[in-house]
CSV table of C-alpha atoms in Angstrom, one decimal:
chain,number,residue,atom,x,y,z
A,1,MET,CA,-20.9,-33.5,90.7
A,2,ARG,CA,-18.7,-36.4,90.0
A,3,ILE,CA,-16.2,-35.2,87.3
A,4,VAL,CA,-13.5,-36.6,85.0
A,5,PHE,CA,-11.1,-33.8,84.1
A,6,MET,CA,-9.0,-33.6,81.0
A,7,GLY,CA,-6.2,-31.1,80.6
A,8,THR,CA,-2.5,-30.7,80.2
A,9,PRO,CA,-0.6,-27.3,80.4
A,10,ASP,CA,-0.4,-24.5,83.0
A,11,PHE,CA,-3.5,-22.9,81.5
A,12,SER,CA,-5.6,-25.8,82.9
A,13,VAL,CA,-4.2,-25.7,86.4
A,14,PRO,CA,-6.6,-23.0,87.9
A,15,VAL,CA,-9.5,-24.8,86.4
A,16,LEU,CA,-8.7,-28.1,88.1
A,17,GLU,CA,-7.9,-26.4,91.4
A,18,LYS,CA,-11.4,-24.8,91.4
A,19,LEU,CA,-13.0,-28.1,90.5
A,20,ILE,CA,-11.2,-29.9,93.3
A,21,ALA,CA,-12.4,-27.4,95.8
A,22,GLU,CA,-16.1,-27.7,94.8
A,23,HIS,CA,-16.7,-31.1,93.2
A,24,ASN,CA,-15.7,-34.7,93.3
A,25,VAL,CA,-12.9,-35.2,90.7
A,26,ALA,CA,-12.9,-38.9,90.1
A,27,ALA,CA,-9.9,-39.0,87.7
A,28,VAL,CA,-7.6,-36.8,85.7
A,29,TYR,CA,-6.6,-37.4,82.1
A,30,THR,CA,-3.5,-35.6,80.7
A,31,ARG,CA,-0.9,-36.1,78.1
A,32,ALA,CA,1.8,-38.7,78.7
A,33,PRO,CA,5.0,-37.6,80.4
A,34,LYS,CA,7.9,-36.7,78.2
A,35,VAL,CA,11.4,-38.0,78.7
A,36,SER,CA,14.3,-35.6,78.1
A,37,GLY,CA,17.8,-34.7,79.2
A,38,ARG,CA,20.9,-36.7,79.7
A,39,GLY,CA,19.4,-38.5,82.6
A,40,ASN,CA,16.2,-39.4,80.7
A,41,ARG,CA,14.2,-37.3,83.2
A,42,VAL,CA,10.5,-37.9,83.2
A,43,ASN,CA,8.7,-34.6,82.9
A,44,LYS,CA,5.0,-34.8,84.0
A,45,THR,CA,2.5,-32.2,82.8
A,46,PRO,CA,1.4,-29.4,85.2
A,47,ILE,CA,-2.0,-31.1,85.5
A,48,HIS,CA,-0.4,-34.5,86.3
A,49,LEU,CA,1.6,-33.0,89.1
A,50,LEU,CA,-1.4,-31.2,90.6
A,51,ALA,CA,-3.6,-34.3,90.5
A,52,GLU,CA,-0.9,-36.3,92.3
A,53,LYS,CA,-0.7,-33.6,94.9
A,54,PHE,CA,-4.3,-34.2,95.7
A,55,GLY,CA,-4.2,-38.0,95.4
A,56,ILE,CA,-6.4,-38.1,92.3
A,57,GLU,CA,-5.9,-41.0,89.9
A,58,VAL,CA,-4.1,-40.0,86.7
A,59,ARG,CA,-4.4,-41.6,83.3
A,60,THR,CA,-2.2,-40.7,80.3
A,61,PRO,CA,-3.5,-42.7,77.3
A,62,ARG,CA,-2.1,-42.0,73.9
A,63,THR,CA,-5.6,-42.1,72.5
A,64,LEU,CA,-9.2,-42.4,73.7
A,65,LYS,CA,-10.4,-44.2,70.5
A,66,SER,CA,-9.7,-47.7,71.8
A,67,GLU,CA,-12.6,-49.7,73.3
A,68,GLU,CA,-10.3,-50.7,76.2
A,69,GLU,CA,-9.7,-47.0,77.2
A,70,GLN,CA,-13.4,-46.2,76.9
A,71,VAL,CA,-14.3,-49.0,79.2
A,72,ILE,CA,-11.9,-47.7,81.8
A,73,LEU,CA,-13.3,-44.1,81.4
A,74,ARG,CA,-16.9,-45.3,81.7
A,75,ALA,CA,-16.1,-47.1,84.9
A,76,TYR,CA,-15.5,-43.9,86.7
A,77,ASN,CA,-19.3,-43.3,86.5
A,78,ALA,CA,-18.8,-39.6,86.2
A,79,ASP,CA,-21.7,-37.1,85.6
A,80,ILE,CA,-19.6,-34.9,83.3
A,81,ALA,CA,-16.3,-34.5,81.6
A,82,ILE,CA,-14.5,-31.1,81.8
A,83,VAL,CA,-11.9,-30.4,79.2
A,84,ALA,CA,-9.4,-27.6,79.2
A,85,ALA,CA,-6.5,-27.6,76.7
A,86,TYR,CA,-6.2,-31.4,76.9
A,87,GLY,CA,-4.5,-32.0,73.5
A,88,LEU,CA,-6.3,-35.2,72.5
A,89,LEU,CA,-9.4,-35.5,70.3
A,90,LEU,CA,-12.5,-37.0,72.0
A,91,PRO,CA,-14.3,-39.5,69.8
A,92,GLN,CA,-18.1,-39.5,69.6
A,93,ALA,CA,-18.3,-42.5,71.9
A,94,VAL,CA,-16.6,-40.4,74.7
A,95,LEU,CA,-18.7,-37.3,73.9
A,96,ASP,CA,-21.8,-39.4,74.4
A,97,MET,CA,-20.6,-41.2,77.5
A,98,PHE,CA,-21.5,-38.8,80.3
A,99,PRO,CA,-25.1,-37.9,81.4
A,100,LYS,CA,-24.3,-34.2,81.4
A,101,GLY,CA,-22.0,-34.3,78.4
A,102,CYS,CA,-18.5,-33.0,77.9
A,103,ILE,CA,-17.8,-29.3,78.5
A,104,ASN,CA,-14.8,-27.4,77.2
A,105,VAL,CA,-13.1,-24.3,78.6
A,106,HIS,CA,-12.0,-22.5,75.4
A,107,ALA,CA,-9.8,-19.4,75.3
A,108,SER,CA,-11.7,-17.2,72.9
A,109,LEU,CA,-15.1,-15.6,72.3
A,110,LEU,CA,-16.4,-18.3,70.0
A,111,PRO,CA,-17.0,-18.5,67.1
A,112,ARG,CA,-13.9,-16.3,66.8
A,113,TRP,CA,-10.7,-18.2,67.0
A,114,ARG,CA,-11.6,-21.8,66.9
A,115,GLY,CA,-8.5,-24.0,66.9
A,116,ALA,CA,-5.1,-24.5,68.4
A,117,ALA,CA,-3.7,-21.0,69.2
A,118,PRO,CA,-6.6,-18.6,70.0
A,119,ILE,CA,-4.6,-16.6,72.6
A,120,GLN,CA,-1.7,-15.7,70.3
A,121,ARG,CA,-3.8,-15.2,67.2
A,122,ALA,CA,-6.1,-12.7,69.0
A,123,VAL,CA,-3.2,-10.5,70.0
A,124,GLU,CA,-1.4,-10.9,66.7
A,125,ALA,CA,-4.6,-9.8,64.8
A,126,GLY,CA,-5.0,-6.7,66.9
A,127,ASP,CA,-8.2,-7.7,68.6
A,128,SER,CA,-9.5,-5.4,71.3
A,129,GLU,CA,-10.8,-8.3,73.4
A,130,SER,CA,-10.6,-12.0,73.8
A,131,GLY,CA,-12.4,-14.1,76.4
A,132,ILE,CA,-13.5,-17.5,77.6
A,133,SER,CA,-16.3,-19.6,76.1
A,134,ILE,CA,-17.7,-22.5,78.1
A,135,MET,CA,-19.2,-24.9,75.5
A,136,GLN,CA,-20.7,-28.2,75.1
A,137,MET,CA,-18.3,-30.3,73.0
A,138,ALA,CA,-19.2,-31.6,69.6
A,139,LEU,CA,-17.2,-33.8,67.2
A,140,ALA,CA,-16.3,-30.8,65.0
A,141,LEU,CA,-13.5,-28.6,66.2
A,142,ASP,CA,-14.7,-26.0,68.8
A,143,ALA,CA,-18.2,-26.0,67.1
A,144,GLY,CA,-20.4,-26.9,70.1
A,145,ASP,CA,-23.1,-24.9,71.6
A,146,VAL,CA,-22.0,-22.1,74.0
A,147,LEU,CA,-23.1,-22.2,77.6
A,148,SER,CA,-21.5,-19.0,78.8
A,149,GLN,CA,-18.9,-16.4,77.9
A,150,LYS,CA,-16.9,-13.7,79.5
A,151,ALA,CA,-14.8,-11.1,77.7
A,152,VAL,CA,-11.2,-10.0,78.7
A,153,PRO,CA,-9.8,-6.8,77.2
A,154,ILE,CA,-6.6,-6.7,75.1
A,155,THR,CA,-4.7,-3.5,75.3
A,156,SER,CA,-1.8,-2.2,73.2
A,157,GLN,CA,0.6,-3.5,75.9
A,158,THR,CA,-1.0,-7.0,76.3
A,159,THR,CA,1.4,-9.9,75.5
A,160,GLY,CA,0.4,-13.4,74.8
A,161,GLY,CA,1.6,-14.4,78.2
A,162,ASP,CA,-0.5,-11.7,79.9
A,163,LEU,CA,-3.6,-12.8,78.0
A,164,HIS,CA,-2.9,-16.5,78.8
A,165,ASP,CA,-2.8,-15.8,82.5
A,166,ALA,CA,-5.9,-13.6,82.5
A,167,LEU,CA,-7.9,-16.1,80.5
A,168,SER,CA,-6.8,-19.0,82.7
A,169,ALA,CA,-8.1,-17.3,85.8
A,170,THR,CA,-11.3,-16.2,84.1
A,171,GLY,CA,-11.9,-19.6,82.7
A,172,ALA,CA,-11.7,-21.2,86.1
A,173,ASP,CA,-14.2,-18.8,87.7
A,174,LEU,CA,-16.6,-18.9,84.7
A,175,LEU,CA,-16.6,-22.7,84.6
A,176,ILE,CA,-17.5,-23.0,88.3
A,177,ASP,CA,-20.3,-20.4,87.9
A,178,THR,CA,-21.6,-22.2,84.8
A,179,LEU,CA,-21.7,-25.6,86.5
A,180,ARG,CA,-23.7,-24.1,89.4
A,181,ARG,CA,-26.3,-22.9,86.8
A,182,LEU,CA,-25.9,-25.8,84.4
A,183,ASP,CA,-29.5,-27.1,84.5
A,184,GLU,CA,-31.0,-23.7,83.8
A,185,ILE,CA,-28.7,-22.5,81.0
A,186,VAL,CA,-30.1,-22.6,77.4
A,187,PRO,CA,-27.2,-23.4,75.1
A,188,GLN,CA,-26.6,-21.0,72.2
A,189,LYS,CA,-25.6,-22.2,68.8
A,190,GLN,CA,-22.6,-20.5,67.2
A,191,ASP,CA,-23.0,-18.3,64.2
A,192,GLU,CA,-21.1,-20.2,61.5
A,193,THR,CA,-20.8,-17.1,59.3
A,194,LEU,CA,-18.5,-15.5,62.0
A,195,VAL,CA,-16.1,-18.4,62.4
A,196,THR,CA,-12.3,-17.7,62.3
A,197,TYR,CA,-9.6,-20.3,62.8
A,198,ALA,CA,-6.5,-19.9,65.0
A,199,GLU,CA,-3.9,-22.0,63.2
A,200,LYS,CA,-1.3,-23.9,65.2
A,201,LEU,CA,1.9,-21.9,65.8
A,202,ASP,CA,4.6,-22.8,63.4
A,203,LYS,CA,8.3,-22.4,64.5
A,204,ALA,CA,9.1,-20.9,61.0
A,205,GLU,CA,6.8,-17.9,61.6
A,206,CYS,CA,8.7,-17.0,64.8
A,207,ARG,CA,11.6,-15.6,62.8
A,208,LEU,CA,11.0,-11.9,62.3
A,209,ASP,CA,10.7,-10.6,58.7
A,210,PHE,CA,11.6,-6.9,58.8
A,211,ASN,CA,10.1,-6.4,55.4
A,212,ALA,CA,6.7,-6.3,57.2
A,213,PRO,CA,5.2,-3.1,58.6
A,214,ALA,CA,6.3,-2.1,62.1
A,215,GLU,CA,2.7,-2.3,63.5
A,216,LYS,CA,2.3,-5.9,62.2
A,217,LEU,CA,5.7,-6.9,63.6
A,218,GLN,CA,5.0,-5.3,67.0
A,219,ALA,CA,1.7,-7.2,67.3
A,220,LYS,CA,3.4,-10.5,66.5
A,221,ILE,CA,6.2,-9.9,69.0
A,222,ARG,CA,3.6,-9.2,71.7
A,223,ALA,CA,1.5,-12.2,70.7
A,224,PHE,CA,4.4,-14.6,70.8
A,225,SER,CA,6.0,-13.3,74.0
A,226,PRO,CA,7.2,-15.0,76.1
A,227,TYR,CA,6.4,-18.2,74.2
A,228,PRO,CA,7.3,-19.4,71.6
A,229,ALA,CA,9.0,-15.9,71.1
A,230,THR,CA,10.0,-14.2,67.9
A,231,TYR,CA,13.6,-13.9,67.0
A,232,PHE,CA,16.2,-12.6,64.5
A,233,ILE,CA,19.6,-14.0,63.6
A,234,TYR,CA,22.8,-11.9,63.9
A,235,ASN,CA,26.2,-13.3,63.0
A,236,GLY,CA,24.7,-16.8,63.3
A,237,GLU,CA,23.3,-16.3,66.8
A,238,ARG,CA,19.6,-16.3,67.6
A,239,PHE,CA,18.2,-13.4,69.6
A,240,LYS,CA,14.7,-13.6,71.0
A,241,VAL,CA,12.7,-10.4,70.9
A,242,LEU,CA,10.4,-10.1,73.9
A,243,GLY,CA,9.5,-6.4,73.9
A,244,VAL,CA,9.5,-3.5,71.5
A,245,GLU,CA,8.2,0.0,70.7
A,246,THR,CA,8.0,1.9,67.5
A,247,ALA,CA,10.8,4.3,66.6
A,248,ASN,CA,10.1,7.1,64.0
A,249,MET,CA,13.2,6.3,61.8
A,250,GLN,CA,13.7,5.2,58.3
A,251,GLY,CA,16.1,2.8,56.6
A,252,ALA,CA,16.3,-0.4,54.5
A,253,ALA,CA,14.2,-3.2,56.0
A,254,GLY,CA,16.2,-5.1,58.5
A,255,GLU,CA,19.0,-2.5,58.8
A,256,ILE,CA,20.3,-1.8,62.2
A,257,LEU,CA,19.9,2.0,62.6
A,258,GLU,CA,21.1,2.4,66.1
A,259,SER,CA,23.2,0.1,68.3
A,260,ASP,CA,24.6,2.4,71.0
A,261,GLY,CA,22.4,2.6,74.1
A,262,ARG,CA,19.4,1.2,72.2
A,263,LEU,CA,18.9,-1.2,69.4
A,264,VAL,CA,16.7,0.1,66.5
A,265,ILE,CA,15.9,-1.9,63.4
A,266,ALA,CA,14.3,-0.6,60.3
A,267,THR,CA,11.0,-2.2,59.0
A,268,ALA,CA,9.1,-1.8,55.8
A,269,ASP,CA,7.6,1.5,56.9
A,270,ASN,CA,9.2,2.6,60.1
A,271,ALA,CA,11.5,1.1,62.8
A,272,LEU,CA,11.4,-0.9,66.0
A,273,ASN,CA,13.3,-0.1,69.2
A,274,ILE,CA,14.0,-3.5,70.8
A,275,LEU,CA,13.4,-3.1,74.6
A,276,LYS,CA,13.7,-6.7,75.9
A,277,ILE,CA,15.9,-9.4,74.4
A,278,GLN,CA,17.3,-12.8,75.1
A,279,ARG,CA,20.6,-14.3,73.8
A,280,GLU,CA,20.8,-18.1,73.2
A,281,GLY,CA,21.4,-19.8,76.5
A,282,LYS,CA,20.9,-16.6,78.5
A,283,GLN,CA,18.2,-15.1,80.6
A,284,PRO,CA,15.9,-12.3,79.1
A,285,MET,CA,17.2,-8.8,79.8
A,286,ALA,CA,16.6,-5.2,79.0
A,287,THR,CA,18.3,-4.5,75.7
A,288,ARG,CA,20.3,-1.6,77.1
A,289,ASP,CA,21.9,-4.0,79.6
A,290,LEU,CA,22.9,-6.4,76.8
A,291,LEU,CA,24.4,-3.5,74.8
A,292,ARG,CA,26.8,-2.7,77.7
A,293,GLY,CA,28.7,-5.9,76.8
A,294,PHE,CA,27.6,-6.8,73.3
A,295,LYS,CA,28.0,-4.8,70.1
A,296,PHE,CA,25.7,-4.9,67.1
A,297,GLU,CA,27.2,-3.3,64.0
A,298,LYS,CA,25.3,-0.2,62.9
A,299,GLY,CA,24.3,-0.5,59.3
A,300,ALA,CA,24.3,-4.4,59.3
A,301,LYS,CA,21.3,-6.1,57.7
A,302,LEU,CA,19.3,-8.8,59.5
């Protein structure tokens, strides 16, 4: 098939790679490059870089609502549009543009976790599984008919990063299989009574509140690891927390109970032993290694 692909982050890369190997990708749409650093360095998205590697035309419009952009998009004469974590809304005119429609690779088992952060929210909520949904796109957020799904387990050790990578690979394989069977698949409507929403991640929620139960904090730490990462503040410095285990100890919430050999912090009902940590401007490391050269005061409150 002749395809227009729309995607932006690392999650989308395996999907595009599989499409390039099996189909004719006429053009790639991605978010515009960001300029940062002292030298005003242009940072292209992972999908932008991959498309350039294969000599595929790349477009980075700020919106797809303009008639001018829609004329350009229509001129590719694609059979279908494939969307995977693009980051821009597709207006109805674009959804109606392609003979075989627009198909989205979504990182949850719809109708659970529609929205911006399905991977982290699934881990944070303590779900036993997540998965990929290949769906026909509709104007409403992640509300289209489902073409295929595949579950991916979430264990007590799974981090948001682990689940991201597993779903990315699963999504690429499931999409290719779905496209091969596209004409024989009967789309299934979502059960609106089962809908949950994965709210966009807010930087404010990354700061750990040790007044919460240990189990809830542990789930959030796993969900947000390695990105955007939870943290606490000690003596004005931010410390990212990337791995923990529960410790059967009691104290006032936020109190440092141990700081020699291991770092144990009290929660509302138990305590957390911080296993992996990252100081500002430093690389992540095992907490025991940090404690060889850095001292937290026992009894201090976070």
